[in-house]
Amino acid sequence: MAVYAVGDIQGCFDSLRRLLDRAHFEPSRDQLWVAGDLVNRGPDSLGALRFIKNLGSSARMVLGNHDLHLLAVRHGLRVMNKKDTLKPILAAADCDELLHWLRQQPLMHEGMGHVMCHAGIPPVWSQEQALNYACEVGRVLKGDNYVELLASMYGNQPNSWRADLAGMDRLRVIINYFTRMRFCTQQGQLDLDTKEGLGAAPKGFAPWFNWRGEHLNRPVLFGHWAALNGVTREPRAIALDTGCVWGKQLSMLRLDDGVWFRVKSELA
């Protein structure tokens, strides 16, 4: 069995199929890890969502901000943006089945000596703490009050972690760390406005993986940050998003031996 980790697919289903063909991926023996943002902005979000769901135990996925956005749109909590490509999912006969499956997916996954989340882990958490906080959100997302969570998760405040945070403020900052973070301070304060590459950090901030801490005890697989184009300069922070939806590449790492597979975007 080989285990592969792929970056933000974002509805680029043709690119994903070509990438899996290049790696000779076989669902009966291999496993595919998806680092979030499975849907949106690309041309076939419905196809990508159905495909990963139908892989069953041969797929492991963590939620990204676009996946959560889809759930919020479905419940009338957010209006679709001009670039959103979610309408085919919402019109599909199996929409409810697909989105029920989607909200069962976690914010963090571990295995093969790695951890995976969409955006990263803040330096104020250990990986064990991060997994506990991911499970905390997951229990609510899977539960009867998940719509309340989807309605309350938007916003940039609080922008720092405190152990005494409670209620939706607590869940919101956990979600923001896992799905939106790029730059932060050593104390975990988030800058959620800057989206450029490594050199764009505001004063006092740095990429989350530049701070020393137990959040990097095991290598972290993450997506979300297309501007990095896969380059972190930190061997324990493995950036999977190489801008497929922006016409660049879809990238996938075989964890067994560290071999990369890449294909040009179908939007190139």
PDB file of C-alpha atoms in Angstrom:
ATOM      1  CA  MET A   1       0.000   0.000   0.000  1.00  0.00           C
ATOM      2  CA  ALA A   2       1.163   3.510  -0.836  1.00  0.00           C
ATOM      3  CA  VAL A   3      -0.154   6.665   0.842  1.00  0.00           C
ATOM      4  CA  TYR A   4      -0.403   9.870  -1.201  1.00  0.00           C
ATOM      5  CA  ALA A   5      -1.141  13.411   0.041  1.00  0.00           C
ATOM      6  CA  VAL A   6      -2.580  15.929  -2.407  1.00  0.00           C
ATOM      7  CA  GLY A   7      -2.992  19.679  -2.169  1.00  0.00           C
ATOM      8  CA  ASP A   8      -6.023  21.865  -2.774  1.00  0.00           C
ATOM      9  CA  ILE A   9      -8.075  20.243  -5.556  1.00  0.00           C
ATOM     10  CA  GLN A  10     -10.764  22.963  -5.568  1.00  0.00           C
ATOM     11  CA  GLY A  11     -12.928  21.280  -8.152  1.00  0.00           C
ATOM     12  CA  CYS A  12     -10.098  20.578 -10.618  1.00  0.00           C
ATOM     13  CA  PHE A  13     -11.277  17.009 -11.071  1.00  0.00           C
ATOM     14  CA  ASP A  14      -9.623  16.416 -14.451  1.00  0.00           C
ATOM     15  CA  SER A  15      -6.248  17.430 -12.998  1.00  0.00           C
ATOM     16  CA  LEU A  16      -6.791  15.060 -10.072  1.00  0.00           C
ATOM     17  CA  ARG A  17      -7.594  12.130 -12.343  1.00  0.00           C
ATOM     18  CA  ARG A  18      -4.503  12.757 -14.464  1.00  0.00           C
ATOM     19  CA  LEU A  19      -2.364  13.057 -11.347  1.00  0.00           C
ATOM     20  CA  LEU A  20      -3.628   9.774  -9.918  1.00  0.00           C
ATOM     21  CA  ASP A  21      -3.059   8.075 -13.269  1.00  0.00           C
ATOM     22  CA  ARG A  22       0.517   9.362 -13.329  1.00  0.00           C
ATOM     23  CA  ALA A  23       1.146   7.862  -9.888  1.00  0.00           C
ATOM     24  CA  HIS A  24      -0.646   4.588 -10.801  1.00  0.00           C
ATOM     25  CA  PHE A  25      -2.935   5.104  -7.814  1.00  0.00           C
ATOM     26  CA  GLU A  26      -5.060   2.025  -7.126  1.00  0.00           C
ATOM     27  CA  PRO A  27      -7.915   2.468  -4.613  1.00  0.00           C
ATOM     28  CA  SER A  28      -7.935  -1.233  -3.738  1.00  0.00           C
ATOM     29  CA  ARG A  29      -4.431  -0.998  -2.311  1.00  0.00           C
ATOM     30  CA  ASP A  30      -3.510   2.699  -1.909  1.00  0.00           C
ATOM     31  CA  GLN A  31      -4.772   5.604   0.159  1.00  0.00           C
ATOM     32  CA  LEU A  32      -5.240   9.258  -0.797  1.00  0.00           C
ATOM     33  CA  TRP A  33      -5.047  12.068   1.758  1.00  0.00           C
ATOM     34  CA  VAL A  34      -6.733  15.339   0.754  1.00  0.00           C
ATOM     35  CA  ALA A  35      -5.552  18.502   2.522  1.00  0.00           C
ATOM     36  CA  GLY A  36      -8.875  20.350   2.350  1.00  0.00           C
ATOM     37  CA  ASP A  37     -10.503  22.683  -0.173  1.00  0.00           C
ATOM     38  CA  LEU A  38     -11.758  19.790  -2.212  1.00  0.00           C
ATOM     39  CA  VAL A  39     -14.379  22.045  -3.809  1.00  0.00           C
ATOM     40  CA  ASN A  40     -14.977  25.495  -5.259  1.00  0.00           C
ATOM     41  CA  ARG A  41     -13.608  27.776  -7.981  1.00  0.00           C
ATOM     42  CA  GLY A  42     -12.602  24.894 -10.251  1.00  0.00           C
ATOM     43  CA  PRO A  43     -14.823  23.511 -13.024  1.00  0.00           C
ATOM     44  CA  ASP A  44     -16.052  20.234 -11.481  1.00  0.00           C
ATOM     45  CA  SER A  45     -16.505  20.463  -7.728  1.00  0.00           C
ATOM     46  CA  LEU A  46     -19.379  17.962  -7.884  1.00  0.00           C
ATOM     47  CA  GLY A  47     -17.247  15.348  -9.640  1.00  0.00           C
ATOM     48  CA  ALA A  48     -14.360  15.825  -7.230  1.00  0.00           C
ATOM     49  CA  LEU A  49     -16.624  15.578  -4.183  1.00  0.00           C
ATOM     50  CA  ARG A  50     -18.359  12.431  -5.422  1.00  0.00           C
ATOM     51  CA  PHE A  51     -15.053  10.809  -6.328  1.00  0.00           C
ATOM     52  CA  ILE A  52     -13.390  11.332  -2.938  1.00  0.00           C
ATOM     53  CA  LYS A  53     -16.532  10.269  -1.073  1.00  0.00           C
ATOM     54  CA  ASN A  54     -16.800   7.109  -3.168  1.00  0.00           C
ATOM     55  CA  LEU A  55     -13.196   6.152  -2.361  1.00  0.00           C
ATOM     56  CA  GLY A  56     -14.469   5.225   1.089  1.00  0.00           C
ATOM     57  CA  SER A  57     -11.687   4.063   3.388  1.00  0.00           C
ATOM     58  CA  SER A  58      -9.146   4.642   0.613  1.00  0.00           C
ATOM     59  CA  ALA A  59      -9.452   8.403   1.214  1.00  0.00           C
ATOM     60  CA  ARG A  60      -8.692  10.592   4.208  1.00  0.00           C
ATOM     61  CA  MET A  61      -9.725  14.223   4.045  1.00  0.00           C
ATOM     62  CA  VAL A  62      -9.516  17.269   6.285  1.00  0.00           C
ATOM     63  CA  LEU A  63     -11.807  20.256   5.930  1.00  0.00           C
ATOM     64  CA  GLY A  64     -10.692  23.530   4.397  1.00  0.00           C
ATOM     65  CA  ASN A  65     -12.314  26.935   4.377  1.00  0.00           C
ATOM     66  CA  HIS A  66     -13.995  26.331   1.003  1.00  0.00           C
ATOM     67  CA  ASP A  67     -15.507  23.065   2.199  1.00  0.00           C
ATOM     68  CA  LEU A  68     -16.971  24.824   5.244  1.00  0.00           C
ATOM     69  CA  HIS A  69     -18.172  27.633   2.984  1.00  0.00           C
ATOM     70  CA  LEU A  70     -20.112  25.095   0.905  1.00  0.00           C
ATOM     71  CA  LEU A  71     -21.874  23.835   4.039  1.00  0.00           C
ATOM     72  CA  ALA A  72     -22.753  27.389   5.075  1.00  0.00           C
ATOM     73  CA  VAL A  73     -24.112  28.242   1.604  1.00  0.00           C
ATOM     74  CA  ARG A  74     -26.234  25.093   1.613  1.00  0.00           C
ATOM     75  CA  HIS A  75     -27.991  26.297   4.769  1.00  0.00           C
ATOM     76  CA  GLY A  76     -28.526  29.846   3.497  1.00  0.00           C
ATOM     77  CA  LEU A  77     -25.969  31.288   5.913  1.00  0.00           C
ATOM     78  CA  ARG A  78     -23.725  32.764   3.221  1.00  0.00           C
ATOM     79  CA  VAL A  79     -24.256  34.092  -0.295  1.00  0.00           C
ATOM     80  CA  MET A  80     -22.137  32.578  -3.042  1.00  0.00           C
ATOM     81  CA  ASN A  81     -19.256  34.686  -4.325  1.00  0.00           C
ATOM     82  CA  LYS A  82     -18.849  35.481  -8.026  1.00  0.00           C
ATOM     83  CA  LYS A  83     -16.042  32.906  -8.351  1.00  0.00           C
ATOM     84  CA  ASP A  84     -17.897  30.121  -6.556  1.00  0.00           C
ATOM     85  CA  THR A  85     -18.649  26.984  -8.592  1.00  0.00           C
ATOM     86  CA  LEU A  86     -20.927  25.300  -6.086  1.00  0.00           C
ATOM     87  CA  LYS A  87     -24.271  25.405  -7.923  1.00  0.00           C
ATOM     88  CA  PRO A  88     -23.974  21.911  -9.467  1.00  0.00           C
ATOM     89  CA  ILE A  89     -23.465  20.418  -5.998  1.00  0.00           C
ATOM     90  CA  LEU A  90     -26.448  22.268  -4.562  1.00  0.00           C
ATOM     91  CA  ALA A  91     -28.630  21.156  -7.498  1.00  0.00           C
ATOM     92  CA  ALA A  92     -27.521  17.512  -7.393  1.00  0.00           C
ATOM     93  CA  ALA A  93     -29.986  14.818  -6.346  1.00  0.00           C
ATOM     94  CA  ASP A  94     -27.413  13.475  -3.881  1.00  0.00           C
ATOM     95  CA  CYS A  95     -26.547  16.905  -2.435  1.00  0.00           C
ATOM     96  CA  ASP A  96     -27.727  16.113   1.092  1.00  0.00           C
ATOM     97  CA  GLU A  97     -25.887  12.788   1.103  1.00  0.00           C
ATOM     98  CA  LEU A  98     -22.687  14.420  -0.105  1.00  0.00           C
ATOM     99  CA  LEU A  99     -22.819  17.242   2.419  1.00  0.00           C
ATOM    100  CA  HIS A 100     -23.663  14.902   5.284  1.00  0.00           C
ATOM    101  CA  TRP A 101     -20.474  13.011   4.408  1.00  0.00           C
ATOM    102  CA  LEU A 102     -18.530  16.262   4.147  1.00  0.00           C
ATOM    103  CA  ARG A 103     -19.364  17.435   7.641  1.00  0.00           C
ATOM    104  CA  GLN A 104     -18.182  14.112   9.071  1.00  0.00           C
ATOM    105  CA  GLN A 105     -14.659  14.949   7.934  1.00  0.00           C
ATOM    106  CA  PRO A 106     -12.164  16.206  10.547  1.00  0.00           C
ATOM    107  CA  LEU A 107      -9.962  19.288  10.741  1.00  0.00           C
ATOM    108  CA  MET A 108      -6.839  17.209  11.386  1.00  0.00           C
ATOM    109  CA  HIS A 109      -5.571  13.756  10.473  1.00  0.00           C
ATOM    110  CA  GLU A 110      -2.508  11.846  11.676  1.00  0.00           C
ATOM    111  CA  GLY A 111      -0.647   8.801  10.426  1.00  0.00           C
ATOM    112  CA  MET A 112       2.508   7.654   8.612  1.00  0.00           C
ATOM    113  CA  GLY A 113       4.570   9.789  11.018  1.00  0.00           C
ATOM    114  CA  HIS A 114       2.826  12.939   9.720  1.00  0.00           C
ATOM    115  CA  VAL A 115      -0.114  15.149  10.589  1.00  0.00           C
ATOM    116  CA  MET A 116      -2.315  16.888   8.038  1.00  0.00           C
ATOM    117  CA  CYS A 117      -4.555  19.942   8.271  1.00  0.00           C
ATOM    118  CA  HIS A 118      -5.645  22.545   5.776  1.00  0.00           C
ATOM    119  CA  ALA A 119      -3.782  25.688   6.866  1.00  0.00           C
ATOM    120  CA  GLY A 120      -1.471  24.709   9.721  1.00  0.00           C
ATOM    121  CA  ILE A 121      -1.007  24.460  13.486  1.00  0.00           C
ATOM    122  CA  PRO A 122      -0.261  27.558  15.592  1.00  0.00           C
ATOM    123  CA  PRO A 123       2.963  27.642  17.633  1.00  0.00           C
ATOM    124  CA  VAL A 124       1.006  27.941  20.894  1.00  0.00           C
ATOM    125  CA  TRP A 125      -0.316  24.376  20.534  1.00  0.00           C
ATOM    126  CA  SER A 126       1.365  21.013  20.657  1.00  0.00           C
ATOM    127  CA  GLN A 127       0.219  18.515  18.042  1.00  0.00           C
ATOM    128  CA  GLU A 128      -1.608  16.585  20.760  1.00  0.00           C
ATOM    129  CA  GLN A 129      -3.489  19.728  21.779  1.00  0.00           C
ATOM    130  CA  ALA A 130      -4.249  20.505  18.147  1.00  0.00           C
ATOM    131  CA  LEU A 131      -5.803  17.077  17.654  1.00  0.00           C
ATOM    132  CA  ASN A 132      -7.959  17.548  20.760  1.00  0.00           C
ATOM    133  CA  TYR A 133      -9.167  20.959  19.555  1.00  0.00           C
ATOM    134  CA  ALA A 134      -9.883  19.569  16.083  1.00  0.00           C
ATOM    135  CA  CYS A 135     -11.994  16.839  17.669  1.00  0.00           C
ATOM    136  CA  GLU A 136     -13.792  19.472  19.754  1.00  0.00           C
ATOM    137  CA  VAL A 137     -14.968  21.241  16.605  1.00  0.00           C
ATOM    138  CA  GLY A 138     -15.668  17.931  14.878  1.00  0.00           C
ATOM    139  CA  ARG A 139     -18.077  16.820  17.582  1.00  0.00           C
ATOM    140  CA  VAL A 140     -20.136  19.973  17.106  1.00  0.00           C
ATOM    141  CA  LEU A 141     -20.011  19.776  13.317  1.00  0.00           C
ATOM    142  CA  LYS A 142     -21.300  16.205  13.409  1.00  0.00           C
ATOM    143  CA  GLY A 143     -23.955  16.985  16.012  1.00  0.00           C
ATOM    144  CA  ASP A 144     -27.462  18.379  16.017  1.00  0.00           C
ATOM    145  CA  ASN A 145     -26.336  22.012  16.464  1.00  0.00           C
ATOM    146  CA  TYR A 146     -23.951  22.132  13.523  1.00  0.00           C
ATOM    147  CA  VAL A 147     -25.931  24.866  11.733  1.00  0.00           C
ATOM    148  CA  GLU A 148     -25.304  27.182  14.685  1.00  0.00           C
ATOM    149  CA  LEU A 149     -21.588  26.529  14.322  1.00  0.00           C
ATOM    150  CA  LEU A 150     -21.676  27.266  10.583  1.00  0.00           C
ATOM    151  CA  ALA A 151     -23.529  30.515  11.252  1.00  0.00           C
ATOM    152  CA  SER A 152     -21.047  31.619  13.920  1.00  0.00           C
ATOM    153  CA  MET A 153     -17.713  30.567  12.426  1.00  0.00           C
ATOM    154  CA  TYR A 154     -17.181  33.687  10.294  1.00  0.00           C
ATOM    155  CA  GLY A 155     -15.098  36.558  11.641  1.00  0.00           C
ATOM    156  CA  ASN A 156     -11.517  37.398  12.627  1.00  0.00           C
ATOM    157  CA  GLN A 157     -12.076  37.716  16.359  1.00  0.00           C
ATOM    158  CA  PRO A 158     -10.796  36.482  18.683  1.00  0.00           C
ATOM    159  CA  ASN A 159      -7.491  36.531  16.829  1.00  0.00           C
ATOM    160  CA  SER A 160      -5.436  34.753  19.529  1.00  0.00           C
ATOM    161  CA  TRP A 161      -5.813  31.567  21.496  1.00  0.00           C
ATOM    162  CA  ARG A 162      -6.724  31.578  25.171  1.00  0.00           C
ATOM    163  CA  ALA A 163      -7.445  28.389  27.063  1.00  0.00           C
ATOM    164  CA  ASP A 164     -10.394  30.056  28.807  1.00  0.00           C
ATOM    165  CA  LEU A 165     -12.208  30.857  25.578  1.00  0.00           C
ATOM    166  CA  ALA A 166     -15.660  29.296  25.470  1.00  0.00           C
ATOM    167  CA  GLY A 167     -18.627  28.846  23.175  1.00  0.00           C
ATOM    168  CA  MET A 168     -18.529  29.993  19.576  1.00  0.00           C
ATOM    169  CA  ASP A 169     -15.576  32.325  20.152  1.00  0.00           C
ATOM    170  CA  ARG A 170     -13.494  29.292  21.077  1.00  0.00           C
ATOM    171  CA  LEU A 171     -14.676  27.227  18.124  1.00  0.00           C
ATOM    172  CA  ARG A 172     -14.210  30.151  15.714  1.00  0.00           C
ATOM    173  CA  VAL A 173     -10.551  30.684  16.551  1.00  0.00           C
ATOM    174  CA  ILE A 174      -9.870  26.949  16.341  1.00  0.00           C
ATOM    175  CA  ILE A 175     -11.438  26.866  12.862  1.00  0.00           C
ATOM    176  CA  ASN A 176      -9.480  29.954  11.810  1.00  0.00           C
ATOM    177  CA  TYR A 177      -6.181  28.376  12.859  1.00  0.00           C
ATOM    178  CA  PHE A 178      -6.901  25.147  11.015  1.00  0.00           C
ATOM    179  CA  THR A 179      -8.447  26.587   7.838  1.00  0.00           C
ATOM    180  CA  ARG A 180      -7.332  30.217   7.352  1.00  0.00           C
ATOM    181  CA  MET A 181      -3.954  30.784   9.037  1.00  0.00           C
ATOM    182  CA  ARG A 182      -0.853  31.913   7.179  1.00  0.00           C
ATOM    183  CA  PHE A 183       0.991  34.469   9.304  1.00  0.00           C
ATOM    184  CA  CYS A 184       0.910  34.670  13.092  1.00  0.00           C
ATOM    185  CA  THR A 185       3.009  35.874  16.001  1.00  0.00           C
ATOM    186  CA  GLN A 186       4.892  33.556  18.332  1.00  0.00           C
ATOM    187  CA  GLN A 187       2.016  34.037  20.785  1.00  0.00           C
ATOM    188  CA  GLY A 188      -0.461  32.852  18.164  1.00  0.00           C
ATOM    189  CA  GLN A 189      -2.007  36.175  17.134  1.00  0.00           C
ATOM    190  CA  LEU A 190      -3.383  35.824  13.621  1.00  0.00           C
ATOM    191  CA  ASP A 191      -3.041  38.108  10.631  1.00  0.00           C
ATOM    192  CA  LEU A 192      -5.854  36.948   8.358  1.00  0.00           C
ATOM    193  CA  ASP A 193      -5.483  39.675   5.736  1.00  0.00           C
ATOM    194  CA  THR A 194      -2.045  39.024   4.217  1.00  0.00           C
ATOM    195  CA  LYS A 195      -2.124  36.276   1.586  1.00  0.00           C
ATOM    196  CA  GLU A 196       1.177  36.759  -0.224  1.00  0.00           C
ATOM    197  CA  GLY A 197       4.324  34.638   0.139  1.00  0.00           C
ATOM    198  CA  LEU A 198       7.040  34.242   2.754  1.00  0.00           C
ATOM    199  CA  GLY A 199       8.447  37.753   2.483  1.00  0.00           C
ATOM    200  CA  ALA A 200       5.130  39.528   3.004  1.00  0.00           C
ATOM    201  CA  ALA A 201       4.907  39.057   6.767  1.00  0.00           C
ATOM    202  CA  PRO A 202       3.736  42.151   8.683  1.00  0.00           C
ATOM    203  CA  LYS A 203       6.044  43.400  11.429  1.00  0.00           C
ATOM    204  CA  GLY A 204       6.091  40.987  14.354  1.00  0.00           C
ATOM    205  CA  PHE A 205       4.495  38.201  12.311  1.00  0.00           C
ATOM    206  CA  ALA A 206       5.975  35.216  10.492  1.00  0.00           C
ATOM    207  CA  PRO A 207       4.687  32.139   8.696  1.00  0.00           C
ATOM    208  CA  TRP A 208       3.234  29.831  11.351  1.00  0.00           C
ATOM    209  CA  PHE A 209       5.900  27.214  10.619  1.00  0.00           C
ATOM    210  CA  ASN A 210       8.829  29.607  11.194  1.00  0.00           C
ATOM    211  CA  TRP A 211       8.206  29.652  14.946  1.00  0.00           C
ATOM    212  CA  ARG A 212       9.842  26.910  17.007  1.00  0.00           C
ATOM    213  CA  GLY A 213       7.508  24.721  19.016  1.00  0.00           C
ATOM    214  CA  GLU A 214       5.842  21.385  19.557  1.00  0.00           C
ATOM    215  CA  HIS A 215       3.469  22.112  16.676  1.00  0.00           C
ATOM    216  CA  LEU A 216       6.250  20.817  14.410  1.00  0.00           C
ATOM    217  CA  ASN A 217       7.152  17.647  16.316  1.00  0.00           C
ATOM    218  CA  ARG A 218       6.011  15.610  13.322  1.00  0.00           C
ATOM    219  CA  PRO A 219       6.000  16.922   9.747  1.00  0.00           C
ATOM    220  CA  VAL A 220       2.827  18.874   8.972  1.00  0.00           C
ATOM    221  CA  LEU A 221       1.166  18.437   5.573  1.00  0.00           C
ATOM    222  CA  PHE A 222      -0.913  21.469   4.659  1.00  0.00           C
ATOM    223  CA  GLY A 223      -2.499  23.315   1.747  1.00  0.00           C
ATOM    224  CA  HIS A 224      -4.294  26.663   1.634  1.00  0.00           C
ATOM    225  CA  TRP A 225      -1.275  28.860   0.825  1.00  0.00           C
ATOM    226  CA  ALA A 226      -0.923  28.832  -2.965  1.00  0.00           C
ATOM    227  CA  ALA A 227       1.495  31.784  -2.930  1.00  0.00           C
ATOM    228  CA  LEU A 228       4.150  29.528  -1.391  1.00  0.00           C
ATOM    229  CA  ASN A 229       4.093  27.358  -4.522  1.00  0.00           C
ATOM    230  CA  GLY A 230       5.196  24.440  -2.358  1.00  0.00           C
ATOM    231  CA  VAL A 231       8.252  26.158  -0.835  1.00  0.00           C
ATOM    232  CA  THR A 232       8.506  26.642   2.948  1.00  0.00           C
ATOM    233  CA  ARG A 233      12.270  26.312   3.670  1.00  0.00           C
ATOM    234  CA  GLU A 234      11.194  24.266   6.694  1.00  0.00           C
ATOM    235  CA  PRO A 235      11.438  20.484   6.175  1.00  0.00           C
ATOM    236  CA  ARG A 236       8.750  19.760   8.764  1.00  0.00           C
ATOM    237  CA  ALA A 237       6.218  22.014   7.010  1.00  0.00           C
ATOM    238  CA  ILE A 238       5.201  20.400   3.714  1.00  0.00           C
ATOM    239  CA  ALA A 239       3.179  22.739   1.494  1.00  0.00           C
ATOM    240  CA  LEU A 240       0.917  20.836  -0.898  1.00  0.00           C
ATOM    241  CA  ASP A 241      -0.974  23.702  -2.573  1.00  0.00           C
ATOM    242  CA  THR A 242       0.738  24.661  -5.815  1.00  0.00           C
ATOM    243  CA  GLY A 243      -2.062  26.736  -7.303  1.00  0.00           C
ATOM    244  CA  CYS A 244      -3.927  24.292  -9.518  1.00  0.00           C
ATOM    245  CA  VAL A 245      -7.077  26.420  -9.525  1.00  0.00           C
ATOM    246  CA  TRP A 246      -4.938  29.423 -10.522  1.00  0.00           C
ATOM    247  CA  GLY A 247      -3.647  27.636 -13.628  1.00  0.00           C
ATOM    248  CA  LYS A 248      -0.404  26.260 -12.148  1.00  0.00           C
ATOM    249  CA  GLN A 249      -0.037  22.658 -10.943  1.00  0.00           C
ATOM    250  CA  LEU A 250      -1.695  20.019  -8.819  1.00  0.00           C
ATOM    251  CA  SER A 251       0.897  18.333  -6.612  1.00  0.00           C
ATOM    252  CA  MET A 252       0.878  15.082  -4.667  1.00  0.00           C
ATOM    253  CA  LEU A 253       3.459  13.550  -2.326  1.00  0.00           C
ATOM    254  CA  ARG A 254       3.944   9.822  -1.800  1.00  0.00           C
ATOM    255  CA  LEU A 255       4.640   9.579   1.910  1.00  0.00           C
ATOM    256  CA  ASP A 256       6.292   6.188   1.713  1.00  0.00           C
ATOM    257  CA  ASP A 257       9.369   7.455  -0.121  1.00  0.00           C
ATOM    258  CA  GLY A 258       9.002  11.235  -0.496  1.00  0.00           C
ATOM    259  CA  VAL A 259       8.442  11.161  -4.264  1.00  0.00           C
ATOM    260  CA  TRP A 260       6.414  14.053  -5.733  1.00  0.00           C
ATOM    261  CA  PHE A 261       3.956  13.810  -8.626  1.00  0.00           C
ATOM    262  CA  ARG A 262       2.721  16.904 -10.471  1.00  0.00           C
ATOM    263  CA  VAL A 263       0.479  17.723 -13.415  1.00  0.00           C
ATOM    264  CA  LYS A 264      -0.307  21.012 -15.108  1.00  0.00           C
ATOM    265  CA  SER A 265      -3.670  22.455 -14.248  1.00  0.00           C
ATOM    266  CA  GLU A 266      -6.554  21.877 -16.625  1.00  0.00           C
ATOM    267  CA  LEU A 267      -7.005  25.667 -16.371  1.00  0.00           C
ATOM    268  CA  ALA A 268      -3.519  26.440 -17.682  1.00  0.00           C
TER     269      ALA A 268
END
